[in-house]
CSV table of C-alpha atoms in Angstrom, one decimal:
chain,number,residue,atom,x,y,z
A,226,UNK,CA,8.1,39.5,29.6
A,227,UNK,CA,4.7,41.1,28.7
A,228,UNK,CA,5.4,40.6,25.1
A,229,UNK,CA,6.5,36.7,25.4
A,230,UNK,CA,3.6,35.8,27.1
A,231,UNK,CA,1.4,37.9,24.2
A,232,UNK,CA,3.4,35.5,21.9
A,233,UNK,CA,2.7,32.7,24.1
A,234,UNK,CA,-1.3,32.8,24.1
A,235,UNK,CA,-0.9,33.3,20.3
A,236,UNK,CA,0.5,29.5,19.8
A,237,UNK,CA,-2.5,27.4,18.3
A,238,UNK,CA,-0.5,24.4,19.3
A,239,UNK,CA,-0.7,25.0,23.0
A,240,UNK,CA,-3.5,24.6,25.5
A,241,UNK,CA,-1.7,24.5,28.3
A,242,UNK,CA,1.1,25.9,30.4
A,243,UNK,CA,1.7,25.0,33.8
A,244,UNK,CA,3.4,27.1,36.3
A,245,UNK,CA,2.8,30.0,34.1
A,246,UNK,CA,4.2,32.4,36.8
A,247,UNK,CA,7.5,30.5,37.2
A,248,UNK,CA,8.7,31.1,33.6
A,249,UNK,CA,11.8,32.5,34.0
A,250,UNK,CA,13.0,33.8,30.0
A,251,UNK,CA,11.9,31.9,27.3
A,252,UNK,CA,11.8,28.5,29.2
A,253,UNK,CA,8.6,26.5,29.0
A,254,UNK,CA,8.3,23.7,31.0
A,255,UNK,CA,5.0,21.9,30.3
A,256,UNK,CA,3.6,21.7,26.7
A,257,UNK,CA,0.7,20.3,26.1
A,258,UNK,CA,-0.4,18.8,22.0
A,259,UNK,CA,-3.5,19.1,21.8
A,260,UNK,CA,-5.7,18.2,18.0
A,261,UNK,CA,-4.6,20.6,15.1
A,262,UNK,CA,-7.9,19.5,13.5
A,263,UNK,CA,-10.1,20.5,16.4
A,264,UNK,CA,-11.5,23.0,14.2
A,265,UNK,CA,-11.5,21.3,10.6
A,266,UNK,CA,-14.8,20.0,9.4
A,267,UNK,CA,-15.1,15.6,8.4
A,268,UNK,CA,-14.3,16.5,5.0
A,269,UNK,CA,-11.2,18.4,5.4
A,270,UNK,CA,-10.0,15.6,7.6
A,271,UNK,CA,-10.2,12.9,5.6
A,272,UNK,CA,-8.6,14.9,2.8
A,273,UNK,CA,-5.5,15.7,4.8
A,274,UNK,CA,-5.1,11.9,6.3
A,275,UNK,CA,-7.0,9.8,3.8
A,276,UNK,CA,-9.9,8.4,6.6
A,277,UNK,CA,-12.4,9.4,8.4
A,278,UNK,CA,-12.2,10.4,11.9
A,279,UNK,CA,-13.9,7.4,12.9
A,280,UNK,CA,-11.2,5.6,10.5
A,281,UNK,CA,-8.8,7.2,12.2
A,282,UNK,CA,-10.3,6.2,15.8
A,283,UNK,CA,-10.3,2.4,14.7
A,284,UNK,CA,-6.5,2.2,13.6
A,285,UNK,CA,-5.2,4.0,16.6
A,286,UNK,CA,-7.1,1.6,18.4
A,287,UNK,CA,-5.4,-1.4,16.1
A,288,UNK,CA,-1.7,0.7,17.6
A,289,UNK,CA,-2.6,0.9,21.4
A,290,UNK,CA,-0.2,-1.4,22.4
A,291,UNK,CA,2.5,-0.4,19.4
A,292,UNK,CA,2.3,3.0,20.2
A,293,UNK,CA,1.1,3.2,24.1
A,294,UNK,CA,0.0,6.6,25.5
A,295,UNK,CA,3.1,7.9,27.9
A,296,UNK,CA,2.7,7.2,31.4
A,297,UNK,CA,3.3,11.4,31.8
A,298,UNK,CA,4.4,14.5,30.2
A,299,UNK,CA,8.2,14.4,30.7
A,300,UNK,CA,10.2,15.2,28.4
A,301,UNK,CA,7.3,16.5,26.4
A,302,UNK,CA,6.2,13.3,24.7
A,303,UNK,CA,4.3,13.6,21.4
A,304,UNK,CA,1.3,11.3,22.0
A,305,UNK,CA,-0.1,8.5,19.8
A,306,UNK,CA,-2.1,10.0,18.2
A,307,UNK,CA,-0.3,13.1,16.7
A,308,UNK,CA,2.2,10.7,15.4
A,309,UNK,CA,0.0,8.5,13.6
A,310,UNK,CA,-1.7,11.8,12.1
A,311,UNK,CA,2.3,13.2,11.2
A,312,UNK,CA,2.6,9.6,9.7
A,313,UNK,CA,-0.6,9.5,7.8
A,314,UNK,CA,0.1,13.4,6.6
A,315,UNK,CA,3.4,12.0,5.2
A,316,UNK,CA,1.8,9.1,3.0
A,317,UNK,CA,-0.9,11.8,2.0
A,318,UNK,CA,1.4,14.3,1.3
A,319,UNK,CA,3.9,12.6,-1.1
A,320,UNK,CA,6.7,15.5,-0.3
A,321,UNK,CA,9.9,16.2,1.7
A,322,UNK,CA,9.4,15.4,5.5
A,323,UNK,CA,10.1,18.7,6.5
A,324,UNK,CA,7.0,20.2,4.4
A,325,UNK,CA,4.8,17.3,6.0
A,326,UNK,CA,6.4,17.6,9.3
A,327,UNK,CA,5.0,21.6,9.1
A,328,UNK,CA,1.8,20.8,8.4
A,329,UNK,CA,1.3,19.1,12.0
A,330,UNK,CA,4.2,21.7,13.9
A,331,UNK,CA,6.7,18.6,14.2
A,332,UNK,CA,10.5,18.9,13.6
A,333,UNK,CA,11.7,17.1,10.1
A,334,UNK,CA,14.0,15.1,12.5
A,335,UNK,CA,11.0,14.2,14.8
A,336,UNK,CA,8.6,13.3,11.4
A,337,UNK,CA,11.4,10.9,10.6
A,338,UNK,CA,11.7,8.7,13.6
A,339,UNK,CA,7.7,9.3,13.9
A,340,UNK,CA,7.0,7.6,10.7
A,341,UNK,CA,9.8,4.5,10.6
A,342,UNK,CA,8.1,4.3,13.9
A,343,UNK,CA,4.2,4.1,13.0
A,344,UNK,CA,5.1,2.4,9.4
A,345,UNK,CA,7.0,-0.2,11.6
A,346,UNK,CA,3.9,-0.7,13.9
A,347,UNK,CA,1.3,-1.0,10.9
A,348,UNK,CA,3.8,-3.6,8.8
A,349,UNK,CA,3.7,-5.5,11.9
A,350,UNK,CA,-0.1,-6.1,11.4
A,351,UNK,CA,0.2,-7.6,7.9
A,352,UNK,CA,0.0,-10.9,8.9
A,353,UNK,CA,-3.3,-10.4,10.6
A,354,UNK,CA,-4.9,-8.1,7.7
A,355,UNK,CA,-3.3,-9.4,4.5
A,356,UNK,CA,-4.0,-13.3,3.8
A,357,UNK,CA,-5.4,-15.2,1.5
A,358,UNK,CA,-9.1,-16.6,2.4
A,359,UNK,CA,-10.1,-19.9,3.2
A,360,UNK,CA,-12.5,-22.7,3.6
A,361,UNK,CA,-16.2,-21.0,2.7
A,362,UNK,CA,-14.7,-17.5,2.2
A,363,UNK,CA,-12.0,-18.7,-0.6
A,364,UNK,CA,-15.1,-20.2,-2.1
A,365,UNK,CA,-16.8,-17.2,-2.1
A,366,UNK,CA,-14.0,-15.1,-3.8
A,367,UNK,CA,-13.8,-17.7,-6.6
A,368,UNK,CA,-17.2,-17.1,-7.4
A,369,UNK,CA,-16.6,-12.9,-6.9
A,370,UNK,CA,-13.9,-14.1,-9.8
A,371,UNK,CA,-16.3,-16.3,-11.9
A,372,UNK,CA,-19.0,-13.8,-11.8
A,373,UNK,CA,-16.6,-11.1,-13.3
A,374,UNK,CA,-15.8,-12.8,-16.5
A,375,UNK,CA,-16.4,-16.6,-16.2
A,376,UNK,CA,-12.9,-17.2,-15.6
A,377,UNK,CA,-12.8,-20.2,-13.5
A,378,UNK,CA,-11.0,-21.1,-10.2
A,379,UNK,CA,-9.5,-17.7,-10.0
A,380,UNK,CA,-8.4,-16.7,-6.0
A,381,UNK,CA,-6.3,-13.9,-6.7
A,382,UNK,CA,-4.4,-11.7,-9.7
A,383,UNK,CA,-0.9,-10.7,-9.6
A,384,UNK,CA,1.2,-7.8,-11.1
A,385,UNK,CA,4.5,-5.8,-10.3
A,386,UNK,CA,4.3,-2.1,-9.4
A,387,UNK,CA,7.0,0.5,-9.5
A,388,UNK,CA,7.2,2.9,-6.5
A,389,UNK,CA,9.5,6.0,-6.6
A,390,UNK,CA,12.2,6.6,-4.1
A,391,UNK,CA,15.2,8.5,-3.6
A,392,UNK,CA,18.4,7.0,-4.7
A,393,UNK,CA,19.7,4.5,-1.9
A,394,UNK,CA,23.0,5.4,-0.6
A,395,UNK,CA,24.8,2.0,-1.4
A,396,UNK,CA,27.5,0.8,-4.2
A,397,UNK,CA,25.5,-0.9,-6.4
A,398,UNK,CA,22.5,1.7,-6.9
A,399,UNK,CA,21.6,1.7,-10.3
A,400,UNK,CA,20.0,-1.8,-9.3
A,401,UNK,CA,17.0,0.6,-8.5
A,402,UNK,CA,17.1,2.3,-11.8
A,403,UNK,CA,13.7,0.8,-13.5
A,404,UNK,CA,12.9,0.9,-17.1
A,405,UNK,CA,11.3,4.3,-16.9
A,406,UNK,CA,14.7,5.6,-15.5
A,407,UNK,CA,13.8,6.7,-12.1
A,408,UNK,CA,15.0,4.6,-9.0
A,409,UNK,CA,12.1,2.3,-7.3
A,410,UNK,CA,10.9,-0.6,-5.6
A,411,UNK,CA,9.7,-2.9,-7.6
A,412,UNK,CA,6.4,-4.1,-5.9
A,413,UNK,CA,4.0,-7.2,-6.2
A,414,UNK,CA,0.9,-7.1,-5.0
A,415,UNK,CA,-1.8,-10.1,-5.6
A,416,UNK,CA,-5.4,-8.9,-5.1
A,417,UNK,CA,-8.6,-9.7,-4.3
A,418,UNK,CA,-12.0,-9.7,-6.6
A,419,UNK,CA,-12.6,-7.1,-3.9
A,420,UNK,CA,-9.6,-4.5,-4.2
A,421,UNK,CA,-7.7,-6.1,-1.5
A,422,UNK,CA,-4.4,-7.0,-0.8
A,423,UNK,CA,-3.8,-10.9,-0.6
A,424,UNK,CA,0.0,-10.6,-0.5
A,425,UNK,CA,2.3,-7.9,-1.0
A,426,UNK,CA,6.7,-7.9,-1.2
A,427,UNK,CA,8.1,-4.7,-1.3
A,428,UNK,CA,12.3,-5.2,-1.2
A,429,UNK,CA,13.3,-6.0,-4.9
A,430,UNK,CA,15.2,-3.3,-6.9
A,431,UNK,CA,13.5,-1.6,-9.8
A,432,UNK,CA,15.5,-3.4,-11.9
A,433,UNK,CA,14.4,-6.8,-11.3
A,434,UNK,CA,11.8,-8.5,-13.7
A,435,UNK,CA,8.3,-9.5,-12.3
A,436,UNK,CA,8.6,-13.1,-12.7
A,437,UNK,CA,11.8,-13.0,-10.8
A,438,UNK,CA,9.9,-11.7,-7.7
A,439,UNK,CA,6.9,-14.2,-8.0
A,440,UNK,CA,9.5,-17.1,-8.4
A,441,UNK,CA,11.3,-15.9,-5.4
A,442,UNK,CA,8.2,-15.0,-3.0
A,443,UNK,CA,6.9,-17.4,-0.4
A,444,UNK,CA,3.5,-17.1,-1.9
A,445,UNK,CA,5.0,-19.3,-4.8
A,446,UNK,CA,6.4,-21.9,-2.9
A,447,UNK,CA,2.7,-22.2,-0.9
A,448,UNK,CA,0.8,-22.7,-4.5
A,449,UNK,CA,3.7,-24.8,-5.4
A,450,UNK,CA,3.0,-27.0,-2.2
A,451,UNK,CA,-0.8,-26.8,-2.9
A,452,UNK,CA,-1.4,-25.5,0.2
A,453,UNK,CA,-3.8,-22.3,-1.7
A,454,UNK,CA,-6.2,-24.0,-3.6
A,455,UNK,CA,-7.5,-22.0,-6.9
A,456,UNK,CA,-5.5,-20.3,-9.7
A,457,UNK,CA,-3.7,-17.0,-10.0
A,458,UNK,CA,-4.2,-14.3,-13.3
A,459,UNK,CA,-1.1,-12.6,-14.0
A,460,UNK,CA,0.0,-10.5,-17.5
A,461,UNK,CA,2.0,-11.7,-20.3
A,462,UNK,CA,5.6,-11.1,-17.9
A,463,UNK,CA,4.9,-14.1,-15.9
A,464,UNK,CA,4.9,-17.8,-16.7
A,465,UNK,CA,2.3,-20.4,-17.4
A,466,UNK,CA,1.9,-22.8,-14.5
A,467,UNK,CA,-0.3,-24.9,-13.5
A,468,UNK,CA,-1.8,-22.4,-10.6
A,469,UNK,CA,-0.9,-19.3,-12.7
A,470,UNK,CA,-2.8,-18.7,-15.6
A,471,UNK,CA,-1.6,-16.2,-18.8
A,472,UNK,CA,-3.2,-14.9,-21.5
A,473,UNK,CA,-1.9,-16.5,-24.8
A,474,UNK,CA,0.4,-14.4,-26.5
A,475,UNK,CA,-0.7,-15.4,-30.1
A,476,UNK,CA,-4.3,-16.7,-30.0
A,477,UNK,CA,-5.3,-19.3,-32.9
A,478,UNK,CA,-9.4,-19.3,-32.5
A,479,UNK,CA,-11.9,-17.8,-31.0
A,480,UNK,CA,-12.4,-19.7,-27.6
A,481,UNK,CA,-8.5,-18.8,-26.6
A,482,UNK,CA,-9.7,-15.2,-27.9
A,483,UNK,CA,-12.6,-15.7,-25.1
A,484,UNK,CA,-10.0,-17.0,-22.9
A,485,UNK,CA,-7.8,-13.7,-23.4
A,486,UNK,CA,-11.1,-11.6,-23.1
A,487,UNK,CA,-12.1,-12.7,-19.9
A,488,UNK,CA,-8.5,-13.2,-18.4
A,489,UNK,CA,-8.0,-9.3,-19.3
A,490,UNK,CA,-11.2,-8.3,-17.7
A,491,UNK,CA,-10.7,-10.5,-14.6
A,492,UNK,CA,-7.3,-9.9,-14.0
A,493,UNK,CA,-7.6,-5.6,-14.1
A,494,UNK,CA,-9.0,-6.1,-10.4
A,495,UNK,CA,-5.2,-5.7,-9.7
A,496,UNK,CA,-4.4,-2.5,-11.3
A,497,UNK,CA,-7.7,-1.3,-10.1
A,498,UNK,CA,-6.1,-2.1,-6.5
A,499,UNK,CA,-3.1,-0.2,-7.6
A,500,UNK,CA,-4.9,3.0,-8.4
A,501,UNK,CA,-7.1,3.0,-5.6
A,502,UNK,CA,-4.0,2.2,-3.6
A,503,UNK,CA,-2.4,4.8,-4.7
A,504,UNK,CA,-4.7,7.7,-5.0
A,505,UNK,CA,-5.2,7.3,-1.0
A,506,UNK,CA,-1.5,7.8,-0.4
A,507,UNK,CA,0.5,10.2,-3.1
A,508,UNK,CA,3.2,9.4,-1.9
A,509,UNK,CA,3.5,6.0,-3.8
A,510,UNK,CA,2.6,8.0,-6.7
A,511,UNK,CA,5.3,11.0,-6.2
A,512,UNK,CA,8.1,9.0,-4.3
A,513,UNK,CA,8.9,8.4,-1.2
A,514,UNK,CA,11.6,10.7,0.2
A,515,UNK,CA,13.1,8.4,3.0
A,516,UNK,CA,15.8,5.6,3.7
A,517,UNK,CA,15.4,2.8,1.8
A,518,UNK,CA,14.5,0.2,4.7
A,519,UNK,CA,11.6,2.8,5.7
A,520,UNK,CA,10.5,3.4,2.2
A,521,UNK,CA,9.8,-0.8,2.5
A,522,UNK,CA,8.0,-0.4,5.5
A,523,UNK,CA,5.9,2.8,4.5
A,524,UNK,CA,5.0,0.6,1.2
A,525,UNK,CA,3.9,-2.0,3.7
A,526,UNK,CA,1.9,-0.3,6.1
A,527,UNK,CA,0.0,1.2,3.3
A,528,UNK,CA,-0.6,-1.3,2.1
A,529,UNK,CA,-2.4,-2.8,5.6
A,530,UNK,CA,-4.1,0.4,6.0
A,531,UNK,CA,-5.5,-0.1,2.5
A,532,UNK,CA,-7.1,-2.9,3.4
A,533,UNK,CA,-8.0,-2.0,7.2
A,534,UNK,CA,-9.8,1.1,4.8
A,535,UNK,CA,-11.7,-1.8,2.7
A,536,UNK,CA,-12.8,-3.5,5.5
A,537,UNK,CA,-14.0,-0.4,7.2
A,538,UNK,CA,-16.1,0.5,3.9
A,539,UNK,CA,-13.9,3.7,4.3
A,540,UNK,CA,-15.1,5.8,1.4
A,541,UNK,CA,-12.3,6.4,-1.8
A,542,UNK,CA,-10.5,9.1,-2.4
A,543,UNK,CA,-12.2,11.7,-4.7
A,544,UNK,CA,-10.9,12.1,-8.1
A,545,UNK,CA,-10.2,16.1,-6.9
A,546,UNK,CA,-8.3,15.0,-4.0
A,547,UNK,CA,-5.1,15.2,-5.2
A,548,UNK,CA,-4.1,12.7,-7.2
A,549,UNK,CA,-3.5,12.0,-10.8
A,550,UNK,CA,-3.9,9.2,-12.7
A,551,UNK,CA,-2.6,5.7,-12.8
A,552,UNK,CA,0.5,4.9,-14.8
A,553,UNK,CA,0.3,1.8,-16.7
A,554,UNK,CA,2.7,-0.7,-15.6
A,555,UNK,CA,4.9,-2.0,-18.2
A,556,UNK,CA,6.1,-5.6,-17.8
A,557,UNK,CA,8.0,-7.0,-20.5
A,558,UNK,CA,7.6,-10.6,-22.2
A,559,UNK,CA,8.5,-13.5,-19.6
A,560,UNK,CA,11.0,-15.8,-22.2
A,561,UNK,CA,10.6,-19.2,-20.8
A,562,UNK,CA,7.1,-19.7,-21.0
A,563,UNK,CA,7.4,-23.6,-21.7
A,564,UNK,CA,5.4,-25.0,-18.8
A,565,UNK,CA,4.3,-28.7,-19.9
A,566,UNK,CA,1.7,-28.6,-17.2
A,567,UNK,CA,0.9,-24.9,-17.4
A,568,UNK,CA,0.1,-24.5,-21.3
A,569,UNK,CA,-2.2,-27.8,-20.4
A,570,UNK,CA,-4.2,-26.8,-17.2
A,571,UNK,CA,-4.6,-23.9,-19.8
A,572,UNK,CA,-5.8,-25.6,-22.6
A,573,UNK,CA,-8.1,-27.1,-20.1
A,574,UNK,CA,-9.9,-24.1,-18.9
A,575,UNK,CA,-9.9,-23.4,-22.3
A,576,UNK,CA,-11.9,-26.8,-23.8
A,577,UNK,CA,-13.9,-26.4,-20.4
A,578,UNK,CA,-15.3,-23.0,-20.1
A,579,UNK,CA,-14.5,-21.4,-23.5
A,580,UNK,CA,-15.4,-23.3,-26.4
A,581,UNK,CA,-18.7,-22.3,-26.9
């Protein structure tokens, strides 16, 4: 017995046992989680969960009544905050559950529930932390956008992003195979002249082409209904429309050269928002080792914490803090690009703002 209990007051992860003297074998009734990072300086936690402890403090805050504190300790509940640092340690780690689940002493089986759990939570608040601006602050943005490049009218750019994941137990899997061969998720993401996420659809298969996704989202239909006034900038894979402007392909003088110039530099604001993005959670860069439904919702709730992190002023991820470089998306040439009323709103801009 004298040699358990050495091993017992050993265990960083416990503070507490109560009713020491009625241990009888290797029973333990009562254990108490208490903070792994007690003793870790600011800097080492933000490296290891991506935000500040005050960060941290304001989106557990944002969970209280997702994840609620247990009304007691039976059944040795892991509290709220332990599992939004296991789920925050999984985005940051981008590697097997098991390894992440280490790092914060919780089970592989336990980090699994604990982060479709938490991603669930955070994906629920995307309504609240990812829209589009309006009235004086839509205004605003569209002269963020102007100021960039003197591209006119611009609310928002959009581009596809492929994210990693494990090959999805179903029939018809090679869906998910993208062109770089690996299995993803092919993402969109519209951003901001700020680096934040006005909309973001994370279910199509790796396979499926940009445009496909943009004609298919919600956010189309709502341009298409006028009900977002201003223009989008997306790449050469998506059509011209009338609220959707694309560089020309084959430019014949030099004011649809300036066009192309300043579409180019306007519209990087989203792969900007990409890198960022992904340099404050690997694992969009390295894959996401999970079921398919919670790789969605992980791609999701990063994607809210991104901008919870933006509107914080949360400081970026250090180029030494663990993640590589951006990957170019490649998007191939969109086929039908025969929009009547697109080509003219462009030649419009064009005449406008770039003739001289």
């Amino acid at each position: 017995m004298g040699d358990y209990l050495n091993r017992v007051a050993n265990l960083g992860r416990l503070q507490d046992i109560n009713n020491i003297g009625d241990l009888q074998g290797p029973m333990i009734r009562h254990v108490i989680y208490v903070d792994p990072d007690r003793r870790r300086n600011d800097r080492e936690f933000k490296k290891r969960y991506r935000f500040t402890r005050e960060g941290f403090a304001n989106i557990l805050d944002i969970l209280q009544d997702d994840i609620p504190e247990p009304p007691d300790n039976r059944g040795n509940p892991i509290p709220p905050s332990i599992q939004l640092k296991a789920a925050l340690r999984f985005y940051a780690c981008g590697s097997f559950q098991i390894v992440a689940g280490d790092l914060v002493d919780i089970s592989q089986a336990s980090l699994s529930k604990i982060v479709a759990k938490v991603s669930s939570a955070i994906a629920r608040k995307r309504a609240q932390i990812i829209r589009f601006p309006s009235g004086h602050a839509a205004t605003t943005m569209q002269q963020k956008f102007m100021d960039t490049a003197g591209f006119p009218h611009v609310v928002g750019c959009v581009d596809g992003v492929h994210i990693q994941i494990q090959a999805p137990p179903v029939e018809n899997k090679e869906i998910y195979r993208c062109r770089k061969a690996f299995m993803s998720l092919n993402v969109q993401g519209i951003s901001d002249a700020d680096l934040r996420f006005l909309n973001i659809v994370a279910r199509w298969p790796g396979s499926t082409h940009d445009a496909r996704i943009f004609d298919n989202s919600l956010i189309c239909n709502r341009f298409e209904n006028n009900e977002i006034p201003g223009l989008l900038l997306g790449d050469k894979g998506y059509p011209c429309r009338p609220f959707l402007m694309t560089p020309f392909r084959n430019p014949n003088n030099p004011a649809e050269n300036r066009y192309n110039t300043a579409h180019k530099r306007t519209r990087s604001v989203v792969e900007r928002l990409f890198g960022v993005w992904k340099k404050r959670f690997p694992c969009l860069k390295f894959g996401i080792r999970c079921k398919l439904e919670t790789a969605m919702k992980v791609i999701v709730a990063t994607s809210v914490l991104h901008n919870i992190a933006r509107d914080l002023g949360e400081p970026e991820i250090s180029d030494d803090e663990d993640e590589p470089e951006e990957d170019e998306h490649d998007n191939e040439l969109y086929m039908n690009d025969n929009d009547v009323l697109g080509n003219a709103m462009r030649q419009t801009i064009v005449e406008q703002y770039f003739r001289y």
